[in-house]
CSV table of C-alpha atoms and ligand atoms in Angstrom, one decimal:
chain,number,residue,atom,x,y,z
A,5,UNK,CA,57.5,9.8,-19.3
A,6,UNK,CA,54.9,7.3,-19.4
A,7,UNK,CA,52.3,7.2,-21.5
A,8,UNK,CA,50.0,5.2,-18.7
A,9,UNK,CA,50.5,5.5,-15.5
A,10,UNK,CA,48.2,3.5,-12.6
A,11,UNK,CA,48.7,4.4,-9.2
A,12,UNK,CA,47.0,2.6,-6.5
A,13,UNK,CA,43.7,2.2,-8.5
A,14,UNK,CA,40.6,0.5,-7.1
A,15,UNK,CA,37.3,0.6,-8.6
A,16,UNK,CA,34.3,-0.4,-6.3
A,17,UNK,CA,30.5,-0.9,-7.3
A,18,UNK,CA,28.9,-0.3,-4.0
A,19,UNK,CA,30.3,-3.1,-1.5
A,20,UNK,CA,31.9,-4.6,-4.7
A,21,UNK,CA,35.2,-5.0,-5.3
A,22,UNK,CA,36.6,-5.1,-9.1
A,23,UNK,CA,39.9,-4.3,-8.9
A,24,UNK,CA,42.0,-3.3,-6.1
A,25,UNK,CA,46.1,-1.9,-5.8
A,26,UNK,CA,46.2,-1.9,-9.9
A,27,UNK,CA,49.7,0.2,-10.1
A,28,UNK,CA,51.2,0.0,-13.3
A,29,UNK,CA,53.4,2.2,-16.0
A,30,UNK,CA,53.4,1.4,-19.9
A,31,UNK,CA,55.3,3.2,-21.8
A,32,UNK,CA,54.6,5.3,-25.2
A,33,UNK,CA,54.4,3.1,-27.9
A,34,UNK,CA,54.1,0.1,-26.2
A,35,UNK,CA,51.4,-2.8,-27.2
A,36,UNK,CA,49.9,-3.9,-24.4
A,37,UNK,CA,47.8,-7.3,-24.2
A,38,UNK,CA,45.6,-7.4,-20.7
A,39,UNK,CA,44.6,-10.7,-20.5
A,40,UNK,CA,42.5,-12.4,-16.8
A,41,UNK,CA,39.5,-14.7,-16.6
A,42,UNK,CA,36.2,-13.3,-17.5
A,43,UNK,CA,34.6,-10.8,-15.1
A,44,UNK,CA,38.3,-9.8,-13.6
A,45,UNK,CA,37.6,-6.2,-14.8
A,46,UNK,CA,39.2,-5.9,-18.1
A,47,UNK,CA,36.4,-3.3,-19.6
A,48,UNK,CA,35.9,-2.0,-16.8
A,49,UNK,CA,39.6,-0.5,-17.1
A,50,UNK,CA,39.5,-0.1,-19.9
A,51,UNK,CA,36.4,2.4,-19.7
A,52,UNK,CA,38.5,4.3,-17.1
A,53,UNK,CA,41.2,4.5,-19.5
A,54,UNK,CA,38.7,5.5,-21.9
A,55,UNK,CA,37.0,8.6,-19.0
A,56,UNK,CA,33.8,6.4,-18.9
A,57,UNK,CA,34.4,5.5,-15.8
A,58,UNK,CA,36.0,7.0,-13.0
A,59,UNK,CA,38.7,5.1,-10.2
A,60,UNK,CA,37.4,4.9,-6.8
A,61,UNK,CA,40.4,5.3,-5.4
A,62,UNK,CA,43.6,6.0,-6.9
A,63,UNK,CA,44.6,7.5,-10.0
A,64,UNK,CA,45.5,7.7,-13.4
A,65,UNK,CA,47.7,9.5,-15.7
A,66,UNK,CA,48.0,9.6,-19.4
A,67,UNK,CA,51.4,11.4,-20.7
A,68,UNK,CA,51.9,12.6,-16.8
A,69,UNK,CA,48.6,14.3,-16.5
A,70,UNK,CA,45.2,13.5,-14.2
A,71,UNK,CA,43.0,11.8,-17.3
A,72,UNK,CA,40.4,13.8,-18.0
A,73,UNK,CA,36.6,13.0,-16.7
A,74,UNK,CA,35.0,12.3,-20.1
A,75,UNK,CA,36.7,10.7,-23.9
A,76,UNK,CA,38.5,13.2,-26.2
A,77,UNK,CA,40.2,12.0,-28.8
A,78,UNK,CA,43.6,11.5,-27.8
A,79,UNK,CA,41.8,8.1,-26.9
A,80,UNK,CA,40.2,5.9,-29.7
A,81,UNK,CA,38.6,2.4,-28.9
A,82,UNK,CA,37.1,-0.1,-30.9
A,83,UNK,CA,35.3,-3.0,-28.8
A,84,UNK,CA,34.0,-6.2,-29.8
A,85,UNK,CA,31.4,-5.4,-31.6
A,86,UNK,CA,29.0,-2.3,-32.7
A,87,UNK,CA,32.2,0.0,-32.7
A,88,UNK,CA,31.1,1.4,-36.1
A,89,UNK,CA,27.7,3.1,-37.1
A,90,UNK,CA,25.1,1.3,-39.1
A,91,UNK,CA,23.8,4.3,-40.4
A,92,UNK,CA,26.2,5.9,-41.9
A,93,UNK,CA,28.4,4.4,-44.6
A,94,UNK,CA,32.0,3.0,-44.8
A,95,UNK,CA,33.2,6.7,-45.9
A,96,UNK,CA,31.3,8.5,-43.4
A,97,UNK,CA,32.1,6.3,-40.6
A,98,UNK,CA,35.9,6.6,-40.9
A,99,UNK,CA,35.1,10.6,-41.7
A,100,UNK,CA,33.2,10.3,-38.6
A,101,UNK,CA,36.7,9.7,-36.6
A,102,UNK,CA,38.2,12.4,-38.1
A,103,UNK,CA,35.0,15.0,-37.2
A,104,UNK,CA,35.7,13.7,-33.9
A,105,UNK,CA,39.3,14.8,-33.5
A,106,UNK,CA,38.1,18.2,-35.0
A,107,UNK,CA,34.9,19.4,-33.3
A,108,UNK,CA,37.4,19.9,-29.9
A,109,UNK,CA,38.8,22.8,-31.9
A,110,UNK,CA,36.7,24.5,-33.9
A,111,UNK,CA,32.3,24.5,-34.1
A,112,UNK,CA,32.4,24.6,-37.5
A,113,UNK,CA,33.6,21.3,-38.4
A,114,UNK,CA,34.9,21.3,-41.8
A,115,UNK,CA,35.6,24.2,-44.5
A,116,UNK,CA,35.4,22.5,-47.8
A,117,UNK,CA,39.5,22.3,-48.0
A,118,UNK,CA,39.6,20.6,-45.2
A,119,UNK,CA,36.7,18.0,-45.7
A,120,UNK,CA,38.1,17.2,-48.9
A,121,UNK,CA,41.8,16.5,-47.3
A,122,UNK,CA,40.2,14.5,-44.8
A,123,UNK,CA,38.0,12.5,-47.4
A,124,UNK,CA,41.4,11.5,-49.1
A,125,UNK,CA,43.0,10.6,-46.3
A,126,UNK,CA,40.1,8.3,-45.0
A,127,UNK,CA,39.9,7.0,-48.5
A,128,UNK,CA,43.7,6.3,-48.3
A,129,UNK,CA,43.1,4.4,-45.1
A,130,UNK,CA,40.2,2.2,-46.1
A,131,UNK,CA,42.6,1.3,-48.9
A,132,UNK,CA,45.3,0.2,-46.2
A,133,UNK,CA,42.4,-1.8,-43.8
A,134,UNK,CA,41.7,-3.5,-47.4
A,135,UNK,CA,38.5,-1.9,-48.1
A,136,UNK,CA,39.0,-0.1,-50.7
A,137,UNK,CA,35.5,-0.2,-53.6
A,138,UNK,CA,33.2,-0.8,-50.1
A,139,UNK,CA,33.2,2.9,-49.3
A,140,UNK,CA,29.5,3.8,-49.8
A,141,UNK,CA,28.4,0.6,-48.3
A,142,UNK,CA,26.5,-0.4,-45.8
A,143,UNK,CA,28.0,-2.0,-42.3
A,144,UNK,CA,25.8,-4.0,-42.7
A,145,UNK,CA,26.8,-5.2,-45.8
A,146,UNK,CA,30.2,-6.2,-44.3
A,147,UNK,CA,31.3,-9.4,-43.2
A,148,UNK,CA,32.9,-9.3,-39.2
A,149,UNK,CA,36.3,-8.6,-40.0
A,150,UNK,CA,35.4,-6.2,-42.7
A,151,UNK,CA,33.4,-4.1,-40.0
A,152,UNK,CA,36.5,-4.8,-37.9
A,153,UNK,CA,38.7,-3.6,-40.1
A,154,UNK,CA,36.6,-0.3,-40.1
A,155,UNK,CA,36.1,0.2,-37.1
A,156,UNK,CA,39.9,0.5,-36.9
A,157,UNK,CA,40.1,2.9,-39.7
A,158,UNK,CA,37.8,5.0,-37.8
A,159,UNK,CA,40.1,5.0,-34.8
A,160,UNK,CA,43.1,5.7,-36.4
A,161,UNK,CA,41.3,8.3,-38.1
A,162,UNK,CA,40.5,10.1,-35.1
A,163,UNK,CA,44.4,10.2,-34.5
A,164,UNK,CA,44.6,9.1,-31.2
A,165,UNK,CA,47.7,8.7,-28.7
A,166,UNK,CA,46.1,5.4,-27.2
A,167,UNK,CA,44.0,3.0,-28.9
A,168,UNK,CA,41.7,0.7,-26.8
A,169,UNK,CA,41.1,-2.6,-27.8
A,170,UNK,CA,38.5,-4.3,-26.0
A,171,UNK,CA,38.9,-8.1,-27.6
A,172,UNK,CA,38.4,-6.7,-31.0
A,173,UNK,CA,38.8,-9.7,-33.1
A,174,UNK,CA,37.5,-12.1,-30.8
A,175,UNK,CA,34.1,-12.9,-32.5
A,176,UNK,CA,36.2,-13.6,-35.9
A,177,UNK,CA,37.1,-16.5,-37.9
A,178,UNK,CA,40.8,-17.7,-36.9
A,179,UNK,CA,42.1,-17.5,-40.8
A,180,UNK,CA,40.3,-13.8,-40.9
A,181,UNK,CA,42.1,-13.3,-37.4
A,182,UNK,CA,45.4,-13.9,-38.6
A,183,UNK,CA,45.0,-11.2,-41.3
A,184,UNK,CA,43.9,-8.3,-39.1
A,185,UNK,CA,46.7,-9.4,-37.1
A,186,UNK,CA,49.3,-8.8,-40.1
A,187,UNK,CA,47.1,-5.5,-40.3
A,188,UNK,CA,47.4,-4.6,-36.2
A,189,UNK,CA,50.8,-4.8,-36.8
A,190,UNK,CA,51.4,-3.0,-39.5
A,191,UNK,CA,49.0,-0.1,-38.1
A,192,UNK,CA,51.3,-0.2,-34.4
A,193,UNK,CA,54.4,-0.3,-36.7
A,194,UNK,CA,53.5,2.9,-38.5
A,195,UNK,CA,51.8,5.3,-36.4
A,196,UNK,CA,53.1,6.6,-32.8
A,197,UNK,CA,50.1,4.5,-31.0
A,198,UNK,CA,50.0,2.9,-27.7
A,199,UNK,CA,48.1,0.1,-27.9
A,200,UNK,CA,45.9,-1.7,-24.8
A,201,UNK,CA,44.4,-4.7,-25.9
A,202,UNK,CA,42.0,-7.0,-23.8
A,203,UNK,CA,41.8,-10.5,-25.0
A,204,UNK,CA,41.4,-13.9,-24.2
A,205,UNK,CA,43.5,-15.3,-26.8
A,206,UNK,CA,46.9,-16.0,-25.7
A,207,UNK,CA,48.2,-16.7,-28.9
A,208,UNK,CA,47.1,-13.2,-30.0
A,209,UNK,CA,48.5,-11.8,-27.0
A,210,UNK,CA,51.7,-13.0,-27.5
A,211,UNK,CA,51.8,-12.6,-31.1
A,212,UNK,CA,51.0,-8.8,-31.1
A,213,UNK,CA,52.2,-7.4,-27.7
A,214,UNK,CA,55.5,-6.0,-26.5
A,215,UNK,CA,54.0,-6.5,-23.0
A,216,UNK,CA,51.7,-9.3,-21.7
A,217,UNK,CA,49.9,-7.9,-18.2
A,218,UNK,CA,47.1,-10.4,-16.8
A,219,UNK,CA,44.5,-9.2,-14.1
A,220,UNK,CA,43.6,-11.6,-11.6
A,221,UNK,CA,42.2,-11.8,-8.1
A,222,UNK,CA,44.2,-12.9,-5.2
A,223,UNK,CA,41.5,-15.0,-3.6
A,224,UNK,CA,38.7,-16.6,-5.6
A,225,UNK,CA,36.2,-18.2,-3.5
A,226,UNK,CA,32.6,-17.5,-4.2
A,227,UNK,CA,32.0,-16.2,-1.0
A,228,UNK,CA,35.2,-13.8,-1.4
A,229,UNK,CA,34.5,-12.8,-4.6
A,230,UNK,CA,33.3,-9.4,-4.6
A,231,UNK,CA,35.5,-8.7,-1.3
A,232,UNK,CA,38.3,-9.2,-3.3
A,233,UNK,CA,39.3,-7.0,-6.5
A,234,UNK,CA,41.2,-7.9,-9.1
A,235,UNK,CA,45.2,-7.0,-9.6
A,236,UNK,CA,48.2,-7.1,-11.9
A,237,UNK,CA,49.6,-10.7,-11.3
A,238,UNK,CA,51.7,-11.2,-14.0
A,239,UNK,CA,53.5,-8.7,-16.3
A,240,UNK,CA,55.8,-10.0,-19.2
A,241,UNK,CA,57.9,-8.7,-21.5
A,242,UNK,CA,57.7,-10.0,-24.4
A,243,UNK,CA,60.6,-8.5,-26.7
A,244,UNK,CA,62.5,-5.2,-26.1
A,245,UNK,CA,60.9,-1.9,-26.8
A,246,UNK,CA,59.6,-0.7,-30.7
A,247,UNK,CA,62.0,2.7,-30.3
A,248,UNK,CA,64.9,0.7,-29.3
A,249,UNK,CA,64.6,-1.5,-31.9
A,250,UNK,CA,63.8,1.9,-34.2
A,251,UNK,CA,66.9,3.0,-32.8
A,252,UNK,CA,69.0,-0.2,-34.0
A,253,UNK,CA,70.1,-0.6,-37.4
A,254,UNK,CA,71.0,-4.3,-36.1
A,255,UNK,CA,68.4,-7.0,-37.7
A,256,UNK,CA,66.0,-8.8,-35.3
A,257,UNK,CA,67.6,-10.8,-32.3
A,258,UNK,CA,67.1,-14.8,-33.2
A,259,UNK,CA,63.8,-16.0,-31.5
A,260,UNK,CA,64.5,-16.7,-27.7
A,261,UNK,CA,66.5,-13.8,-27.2
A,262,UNK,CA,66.1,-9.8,-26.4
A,263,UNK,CA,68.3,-7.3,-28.3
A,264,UNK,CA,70.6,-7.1,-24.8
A,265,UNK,CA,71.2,-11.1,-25.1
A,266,UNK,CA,69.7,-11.8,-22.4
A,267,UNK,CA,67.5,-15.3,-22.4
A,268,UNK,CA,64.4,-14.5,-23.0
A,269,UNK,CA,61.5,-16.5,-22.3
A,270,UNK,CA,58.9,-16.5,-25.2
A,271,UNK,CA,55.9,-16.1,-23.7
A,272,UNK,CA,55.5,-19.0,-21.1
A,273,UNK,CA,51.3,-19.1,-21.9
A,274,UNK,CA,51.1,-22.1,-20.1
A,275,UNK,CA,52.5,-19.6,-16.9
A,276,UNK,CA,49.6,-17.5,-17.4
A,277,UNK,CA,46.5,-19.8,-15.3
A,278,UNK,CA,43.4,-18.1,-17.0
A,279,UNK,CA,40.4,-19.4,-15.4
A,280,UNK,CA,36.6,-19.0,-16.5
A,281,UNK,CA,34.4,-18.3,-13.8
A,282,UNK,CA,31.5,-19.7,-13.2
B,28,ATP,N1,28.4,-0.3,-14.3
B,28,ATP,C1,28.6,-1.4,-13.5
B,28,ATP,N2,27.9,-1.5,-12.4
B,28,ATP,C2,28.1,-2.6,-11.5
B,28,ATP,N3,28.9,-3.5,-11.8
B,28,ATP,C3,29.7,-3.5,-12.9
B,28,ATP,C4,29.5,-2.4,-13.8
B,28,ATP,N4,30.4,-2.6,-14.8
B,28,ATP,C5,31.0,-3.8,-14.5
B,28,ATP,N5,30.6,-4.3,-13.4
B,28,ATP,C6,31.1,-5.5,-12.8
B,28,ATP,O1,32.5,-5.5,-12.8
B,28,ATP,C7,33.0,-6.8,-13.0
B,28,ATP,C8,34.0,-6.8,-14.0
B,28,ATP,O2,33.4,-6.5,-15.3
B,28,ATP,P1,34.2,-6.4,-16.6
B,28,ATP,O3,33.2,-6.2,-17.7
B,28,ATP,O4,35.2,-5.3,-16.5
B,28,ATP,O5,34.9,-7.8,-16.7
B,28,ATP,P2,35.8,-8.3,-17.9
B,28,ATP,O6,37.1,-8.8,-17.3
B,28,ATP,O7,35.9,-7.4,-19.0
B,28,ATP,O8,35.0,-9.7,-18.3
B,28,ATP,P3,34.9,-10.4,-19.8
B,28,ATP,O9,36.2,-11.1,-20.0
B,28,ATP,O10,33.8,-11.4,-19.6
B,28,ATP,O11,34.6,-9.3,-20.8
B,28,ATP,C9,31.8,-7.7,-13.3
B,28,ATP,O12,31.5,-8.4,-12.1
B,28,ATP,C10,30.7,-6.7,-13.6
B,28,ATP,O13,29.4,-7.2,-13.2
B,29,MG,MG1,35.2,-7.4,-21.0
């Protein structure tokens, strides 16, 4: 079963068209990189991934059932920026993920066994983000990809099934980039996540994914623009499955080839035409 599933989705604001026929299945586990020129509707499904938003037409499944009207926490997200609370320390923001998850079962959140498990766990975590010593800090004492980095922790925290990224590292540095990337995919590697990433980068999107989808509208004119949603244009894979390859005991296929042998083309970005709007 899939994990995602799009059927027919459109999502209209008044006579506005933002995306239109978006049908599309990703599997669990995957590591998904949506990529389309800005204003394509990225967030916007993302927020309907995420229950903040609803499809106009169409519908969408998560695990083979309707998704539900509002967030739970089978869904965690971090966007851009402002995904962590400045009020509350490093501790209690990734504890914050985990009172999340909770509060759906019980109204008492914590007994003190369990707050104390959770406070070890979420101290283990900010150890594996690399912020380990920061934990009664401040966000605001954080540099970008430190609050990154949280924001993350607090995500995982929550244990989701499907983790939203809504170009989370775009606003970093490119050196500080490359390490949350090492992190992303150490994170994907060890937990059962499926990942949805928006970003612009094509480098990132072909460095982390397993899939590379881009949105993009049919017909572009200004005068057509909001007549005309957005759809999947492009979907490529970018190397065979995570549980196949769990599966394997072979080592990893030589660059410029999937596990079946089949020739693989590395992530043709210059296939991909990405165009800024103006
Ligand atoms: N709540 C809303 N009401 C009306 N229009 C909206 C709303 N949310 C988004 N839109 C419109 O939907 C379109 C897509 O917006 P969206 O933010 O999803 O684009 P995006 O692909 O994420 O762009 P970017 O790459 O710049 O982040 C835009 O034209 C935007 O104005
Ligand atoms: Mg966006």
């Amino acid at each position: 079963m899939s994990a995602i599933r799009f059927d027919d989705v459109w999502k209209e604001y008044g006579d506005h068209i933002v995306l239109e026929r978006v049908t599309m299945e990703v599997e669990p586990r995957a590591f998904i990189a949506l990529v389309g020129p800005s204003g394509c509707g990225k967030t916007t499904l993302l927020r309907m991934l995420l229950g903040e938003e609803q499809p106009s037409r169409g519908q969408i499944l998560v695990d083979g059932k309707p998704l539900l009207a509002e967030p739970d926490a089978d869904r965690g997200v971090v966007f851009q920026r402002y995904s962590v609370f400045p009020h509350l320390t490093v501790l209690q923001n990734v504890m914050l993920g985990r009172e999340f998850r909770d509060a759906k079962f019980s109204a008492r959140l914590f007994g003190a066994a369990r707050r104390a498990a959770a406070a070890d766990e979420a101290m283990k975590l900010l150890a594996e983000v690399g912020l380990a010593g920061q934990e009664s800090k401040y966000p605001s004492a954080l540099s970008g990809g430190m609050q990154q980095r949280l924001a993350l922790a607090q995500a995982i925290m929550r244990g989701p099934k499907i983790l939203l990224l809504d170009e989370p590292f775009g606003a970093l540095d490119p050196g500080i980039r490359a390490d949350i990337h090492v992190l992303m995919k150490r994170l994907w590697n060890e937990t059962h996540l499926t990942v949805v990433m928006v970003t612009h980068d094509l480098s990132e999107a072909f460095g982390l994914a397993t899939r590379v989808i881009a949105l993009e509208r049919s017909r572009n004119r200004p005068e057509e623009r909001e007549r005309y949603g957005a759809t999947v244009s492009r979907d490529l894979e970018i190397f065979p499955r995570r549980r196949a390859e769990l599966r394997s005991s072979v080592q990893p296929a030589p660059a410029g080839t999937t596990r079946s042998g089949k020739e693989h083309q590395p992530g043709r970005p210059g296939a991909l035409v990405l165009k800024e709007q103006p």
